[in-house]
Short mmCIF file of C-alpha atoms and ligand atoms in Angstrom, two decimals:
data_model
loop_
_atom_site.label_atom_id
_atom_site.label_comp_id
_atom_site.label_asym_id
_atom_site.label_seq_id
_atom_site.Cartn_x
_atom_site.Cartn_y
_atom_site.Cartn_z
CA MET A 1 6.87 -15.15 2.76
CA LYS A 2 6.27 -13.57 -0.66
CA VAL A 3 4.85 -10.05 -0.83
CA ALA A 4 2.88 -9.19 -3.98
CA ILE A 5 2.44 -5.53 -4.84
CA ILE A 6 -0.54 -4.91 -7.11
CA GLY A 7 -0.08 -1.71 -9.12
CA GLY A 8 3.61 -1.86 -8.18
CA THR A 9 4.55 0.43 -11.08
CA GLY A 10 2.95 3.47 -9.42
CA ASP A 11 4.58 5.78 -6.91
CA GLN A 12 3.40 4.03 -3.74
CA GLY A 13 3.92 0.49 -5.04
CA PHE A 14 7.37 1.39 -6.31
CA GLY A 15 8.36 2.87 -2.94
CA LEU A 16 7.10 -0.13 -1.00
CA ALA A 17 8.77 -2.58 -3.41
CA LEU A 18 12.04 -0.68 -3.09
CA ARG A 19 11.97 -0.61 0.71
CA LEU A 20 10.80 -4.20 1.18
CA ALA A 21 13.27 -5.64 -1.36
CA SER A 22 15.99 -3.62 0.27
CA ALA A 23 15.02 -5.21 3.61
CA GLY A 24 15.43 -8.67 2.03
CA GLU A 25 11.74 -9.46 1.54
CA LYS A 26 10.76 -11.49 -1.52
CA VAL A 27 8.73 -8.98 -3.59
CA LEU A 28 6.55 -9.78 -6.61
CA LEU A 29 5.98 -6.48 -8.43
CA GLY A 30 2.68 -6.57 -10.30
CA SER A 31 1.22 -4.56 -13.17
CA ARG A 32 -1.49 -4.98 -15.78
CA ASP A 33 1.40 -4.92 -18.26
CA ILE A 34 4.35 -7.25 -17.68
CA LYS A 35 6.69 -4.95 -19.66
CA LYS A 36 5.82 -2.08 -17.35
CA ALA A 37 6.50 -4.30 -14.34
CA GLU A 38 9.87 -5.31 -15.81
CA ASN A 39 10.85 -1.68 -16.43
CA THR A 40 9.99 -0.72 -12.85
CA THR A 41 11.84 -3.74 -11.49
CA ASN A 42 14.92 -2.75 -13.53
CA VAL A 43 14.83 0.73 -12.01
CA ILE A 44 14.77 -0.84 -8.53
CA HIS A 45 17.64 -3.18 -9.47
CA ASN A 46 19.70 -0.18 -10.57
CA MET A 47 18.94 1.68 -7.34
CA LEU A 48 19.79 -1.25 -5.08
CA LYS A 49 22.63 -3.00 -6.95
CA GLY A 50 23.13 -5.67 -4.31
CA GLU A 51 21.99 -9.03 -3.08
CA GLU A 52 18.46 -7.67 -3.04
CA LEU A 53 18.35 -8.20 -6.83
CA GLU A 54 17.09 -11.72 -6.36
CA CYS A 55 14.40 -10.47 -4.01
CA ILE A 56 12.28 -8.73 -6.60
CA GLN A 57 10.47 -10.17 -9.59
CA ALA A 58 8.22 -8.57 -12.24
CA MET A 59 4.84 -10.18 -12.84
CA THR A 60 1.33 -9.49 -14.04
CA ASN A 61 -1.04 -8.48 -11.23
CA GLU A 62 -2.81 -11.85 -11.53
CA ASP A 63 0.40 -13.90 -11.25
CA ALA A 64 1.69 -11.78 -8.37
CA ALA A 65 -1.60 -12.21 -6.47
CA SER A 66 -1.55 -15.92 -7.18
CA GLU A 67 2.03 -16.42 -5.90
CA GLY A 68 2.04 -13.90 -3.07
CA ASP A 69 1.22 -14.73 0.54
CA VAL A 70 0.59 -11.12 1.47
CA VAL A 71 -0.92 -8.99 -1.31
CA ILE A 72 -0.57 -5.20 -1.11
CA LEU A 73 -3.01 -3.14 -3.19
CA THR A 74 -1.53 0.18 -4.37
CA VAL A 75 -3.85 1.54 -7.04
CA PRO A 76 -5.94 4.74 -7.14
CA LEU A 77 -9.52 4.56 -5.87
CA GLN A 78 -10.97 4.56 -9.39
CA ALA A 79 -8.96 1.39 -10.13
CA GLN A 80 -9.69 -0.38 -6.82
CA LYS A 81 -12.75 -2.39 -7.88
CA ILE A 82 -11.59 -3.35 -11.37
CA THR A 83 -8.20 -4.39 -10.02
CA LEU A 84 -9.63 -6.42 -7.13
CA ASN A 85 -12.04 -8.13 -9.54
CA SER A 86 -9.08 -9.14 -11.69
CA ILE A 87 -7.22 -10.80 -8.79
CA LYS A 88 -9.88 -11.85 -6.28
CA ASP A 89 -9.88 -15.50 -7.33
CA HIS A 90 -6.29 -15.69 -6.08
CA LEU A 91 -6.93 -14.13 -2.67
CA ASN A 92 -8.55 -17.02 -0.80
CA GLY A 93 -6.92 -17.47 2.61
CA LYS A 94 -4.49 -14.59 2.04
CA ILE A 95 -3.91 -11.20 3.58
CA LEU A 96 -4.86 -8.21 1.46
CA VAL A 97 -3.20 -5.00 2.58
CA ASP A 98 -5.13 -2.00 1.32
CA ALA A 99 -3.20 1.27 0.96
CA THR A 100 -5.93 3.05 -1.00
CA VAL A 101 -6.86 6.59 0.01
CA PRO A 102 -10.18 7.92 -1.33
CA LEU A 103 -9.06 11.29 -2.66
CA GLU A 104 -11.21 13.68 -4.65
CA THR A 105 -8.69 13.35 -7.50
CA CYS A 106 -10.62 10.23 -8.55
CA LEU A 107 -13.47 12.63 -9.45
CA GLY A 108 -11.20 15.18 -11.12
CA GLY A 109 -10.92 17.13 -7.85
CA SER A 110 -8.29 17.98 -5.27
CA SER A 111 -5.72 15.68 -3.61
CA THR A 112 -6.31 17.57 -0.35
CA ARG A 113 -9.94 16.46 -0.13
CA TYR A 114 -11.31 13.12 1.02
CA VAL A 115 -14.24 11.42 -0.71
CA ASP A 116 -16.75 9.59 1.49
CA LEU A 117 -17.47 6.01 0.47
CA TRP A 118 -20.67 4.09 1.11
CA GLU A 119 -18.73 1.28 2.84
CA GLY A 120 -17.03 3.77 5.22
CA SER A 121 -13.46 3.49 3.92
CA ALA A 122 -11.50 2.12 0.99
CA ALA A 123 -10.30 -0.81 3.11
CA GLU A 124 -13.88 -1.70 4.10
CA ARG A 125 -14.81 -1.43 0.43
CA SER A 126 -12.17 -4.08 -0.34
CA ALA A 127 -13.46 -6.24 2.53
CA GLU A 128 -17.02 -5.92 1.21
CA MET A 129 -15.85 -7.00 -2.24
CA LEU A 130 -14.00 -9.98 -0.81
CA LYS A 131 -16.61 -11.08 1.73
CA ASP A 132 -17.19 -14.38 -0.10
CA LYS A 133 -13.46 -15.17 0.05
CA GLU A 134 -11.46 -16.09 3.10
CA THR A 135 -9.33 -13.01 2.69
CA ARG A 136 -8.25 -10.98 5.70
CA VAL A 137 -8.15 -7.30 4.84
CA VAL A 138 -5.70 -5.03 6.66
CA SER A 139 -5.45 -1.29 6.13
CA ALA A 140 -1.85 0.01 6.12
CA PHE A 141 0.67 2.35 4.48
CA ASN A 142 -2.00 5.02 3.80
CA ASN A 143 -0.11 7.79 5.60
CA ILE A 144 3.46 7.09 4.47
CA SER A 145 4.26 9.08 1.34
CA ALA A 146 5.83 7.60 -1.75
CA SER A 147 8.46 10.33 -1.50
CA SER A 148 9.55 9.07 1.94
CA LEU A 149 9.60 5.48 0.70
CA THR A 150 11.67 6.36 -2.35
CA ASN A 151 14.14 8.45 -0.35
CA ILE A 152 16.08 5.25 0.34
CA LYS A 153 19.10 6.91 1.99
CA GLU A 154 16.96 8.22 4.85
CA GLU A 155 15.04 6.42 7.57
CA ILE A 156 11.30 7.03 7.49
CA LYS A 157 10.33 9.06 10.53
CA CYS A 158 6.67 8.00 10.44
CA ASP A 159 4.29 5.63 12.13
CA CYS A 160 2.35 3.13 10.05
CA LEU A 161 -1.22 3.06 11.35
CA ILE A 162 -2.66 -0.42 10.89
CA SER A 163 -6.32 -1.45 11.18
CA GLY A 164 -7.90 -4.84 10.71
CA ASP A 165 -10.34 -7.31 12.24
CA ASP A 166 -7.97 -10.30 12.34
CA VAL A 167 -5.25 -10.14 15.00
CA GLU A 168 -2.80 -12.58 13.36
CA SER A 169 -2.86 -10.86 9.96
CA LYS A 170 -2.39 -7.47 11.61
CA GLU A 171 0.68 -8.79 13.45
CA ILE A 172 2.13 -10.08 10.15
CA VAL A 173 1.59 -6.71 8.45
CA MET A 174 2.99 -4.81 11.45
CA ALA A 175 6.16 -6.93 11.33
CA LEU A 176 6.41 -6.29 7.58
CA ALA A 177 5.99 -2.51 7.99
CA GLU A 178 8.71 -2.46 10.65
CA LYS A 179 11.18 -4.01 8.18
CA ILE A 180 11.31 -0.48 6.73
CA PRO A 181 13.95 1.46 8.69
CA GLY A 182 12.44 4.07 11.02
CA VAL A 183 8.83 2.92 10.65
CA ARG A 184 6.89 2.10 13.82
CA ALA A 185 3.74 0.06 13.27
CA ILE A 186 0.77 0.87 15.49
CA ASP A 187 -2.24 -1.40 15.94
CA CYS A 188 -5.18 0.97 15.47
CA GLY A 189 -7.89 -1.58 16.17
CA PRO A 190 -10.64 -2.88 13.89
CA LEU A 191 -10.86 -2.33 10.14
CA GLU A 192 -13.57 0.32 10.60
CA ASN A 193 -10.89 2.62 12.04
CA ALA A 194 -9.46 2.86 8.52
CA ARG A 195 -12.20 5.51 8.14
CA ILE A 196 -10.14 7.76 10.42
CA VAL A 197 -6.68 6.75 9.21
CA GLU A 198 -7.42 7.24 5.49
CA LYS A 199 -8.67 10.78 6.23
CA ILE A 200 -5.26 11.79 7.63
CA THR A 201 -3.60 11.48 4.21
CA PRO A 202 -5.25 14.47 2.48
CA LEU A 203 -4.26 16.54 5.55
CA LEU A 204 -0.63 15.42 5.13
CA ILE A 205 -0.78 16.28 1.41
CA ASN A 206 -2.13 19.71 2.38
CA LEU A 207 0.76 20.19 4.85
CA ASN A 208 3.26 19.18 2.15
CA ILE A 209 1.84 21.79 -0.21
CA ARG A 210 1.57 24.56 2.40
CA ASN A 211 5.14 24.00 3.62
CA LYS A 212 6.67 23.20 0.20
CA ILE A 213 7.92 19.83 1.46
CA ARG A 214 7.26 16.20 0.46
CA LEU A 215 7.86 14.11 3.56
CA ALA A 216 5.05 15.05 5.96
CA GLY A 217 4.09 12.05 8.05
CA ILE A 218 2.50 11.18 11.37
CA ARG A 219 3.94 10.05 14.74
CA ILE A 220 1.70 9.12 17.66
CA THR A 221 3.21 10.14 21.00
CA GLY A 222 2.68 8.84 24.51
CA LEU A 223 2.27 5.15 23.69
N1 NAP N 1 1.61 8.24 -3.77
C1 NAP N 1 1.60 8.37 -2.44
O1 NAP N 1 2.43 9.11 -1.86
C2 NAP N 1 0.60 7.61 -1.61
C3 NAP N 1 0.71 7.63 -0.21
C4 NAP N 1 -0.21 6.90 0.56
C5 NAP N 1 -1.23 6.19 -0.07
N2 NAP N 1 -1.30 6.21 -1.43
C6 NAP N 1 -2.39 5.45 -2.07
O2 NAP N 1 -1.82 4.36 -2.76
C7 NAP N 1 -2.54 4.13 -3.97
C8 NAP N 1 -1.56 4.20 -5.14
O3 NAP N 1 -1.04 5.51 -5.23
P1 NAP N 1 -0.04 5.90 -6.41
O4 NAP N 1 0.34 7.30 -6.20
O5 NAP N 1 1.05 4.89 -6.50
O6 NAP N 1 -1.01 5.76 -7.68
P2 NAP N 1 -0.69 5.77 -9.24
O7 NAP N 1 0.77 5.96 -9.44
O8 NAP N 1 -1.61 6.75 -9.87
O9 NAP N 1 -1.16 4.33 -9.73
C9 NAP N 1 -0.59 3.14 -9.26
C10 NAP N 1 -0.76 2.06 -10.31
O10 NAP N 1 -2.13 1.68 -10.42
C11 NAP N 1 -2.40 1.22 -11.75
N3 NAP N 1 -3.53 1.99 -12.29
C12 NAP N 1 -3.63 3.33 -12.40
N4 NAP N 1 -4.83 3.68 -12.95
C13 NAP N 1 -5.47 2.52 -13.20
C14 NAP N 1 -6.75 2.22 -13.74
N5 NAP N 1 -7.59 3.19 -14.15
N6 NAP N 1 -7.12 0.92 -13.82
C15 NAP N 1 -6.28 -0.06 -13.39
N7 NAP N 1 -5.05 0.18 -12.87
C16 NAP N 1 -4.67 1.44 -12.76
C17 NAP N 1 -1.17 1.50 -12.58
O11 NAP N 1 -0.43 0.28 -12.71
P3 NAP N 1 -0.25 -0.51 -14.12
O12 NAP N 1 -0.53 0.46 -15.23
O13 NAP N 1 1.17 -0.92 -14.08
O14 NAP N 1 -1.19 -1.64 -14.06
C18 NAP N 1 -0.39 2.49 -11.73
O15 NAP N 1 0.99 2.45 -11.93
C19 NAP N 1 -3.63 5.21 -4.06
O16 NAP N 1 -4.85 4.69 -3.61
C20 NAP N 1 -3.12 6.28 -3.13
O17 NAP N 1 -4.17 7.05 -2.56
C21 NAP N 1 -0.42 6.89 -2.22
#
């Protein structure tokens, strides 16, 4: 299985690429600019320096979406629509994993505030955009910080809350998330529950700021 990361040059995409390549997954790191993708891939190569080198390849977003089986979207909200429009012709029959969090920063505001979207959540916004395609949208990785992902020497002590309407694609994404050491994937039900999950992230950012830390995450107990 090939995992494409769209916007893989940003903090979240970089962290996911690093962790998934390190776990032996075949990662296609996408960018609007191939040079930028190559630079980011070189940084990951230098951090890993092992057999994982063959696991990661720099590409344009379009090529990564075209070759990937699972496509992870890691761009800010203001880039979500334009980016999806640029790749949507390659998403037929594939799984799109949406990690977008609608933060007020997209309106020049605060990263500790959530912005309500007409569709209910960023993941549902992606699903609405792709409704003419046979793309299964899964919401995941919204609550795991880039700092935790990049801190490669440590296990990630967080749950990955996963929502989606298609059981098989959710299982595939849960298995992928659990390739990252320490991560427990939790099936959170239908895609509409991304409305709740996405709202946890600005709270975690707030806790990071208040406690002068960077690794706040969430664990569900009692399951
Ligand atoms: N950072 C975190 O800790 C974290 C945690 C959980 C969820 N998330 C979510 O994950 C997503 C990515 O976060 P991030 O921190 O990685 O974002 P970012 O670094 O600001 O951006 C990621 C990438 O998106 C592309 N991009 C940025 N602005 C764009 C624009 N106007 N038009 C088209 N492409 C644009 C860029 O890639 P190219 O220039 O290479 O094309 C950029 O490297 C966000 O929705 C965020 O809420 C982030």
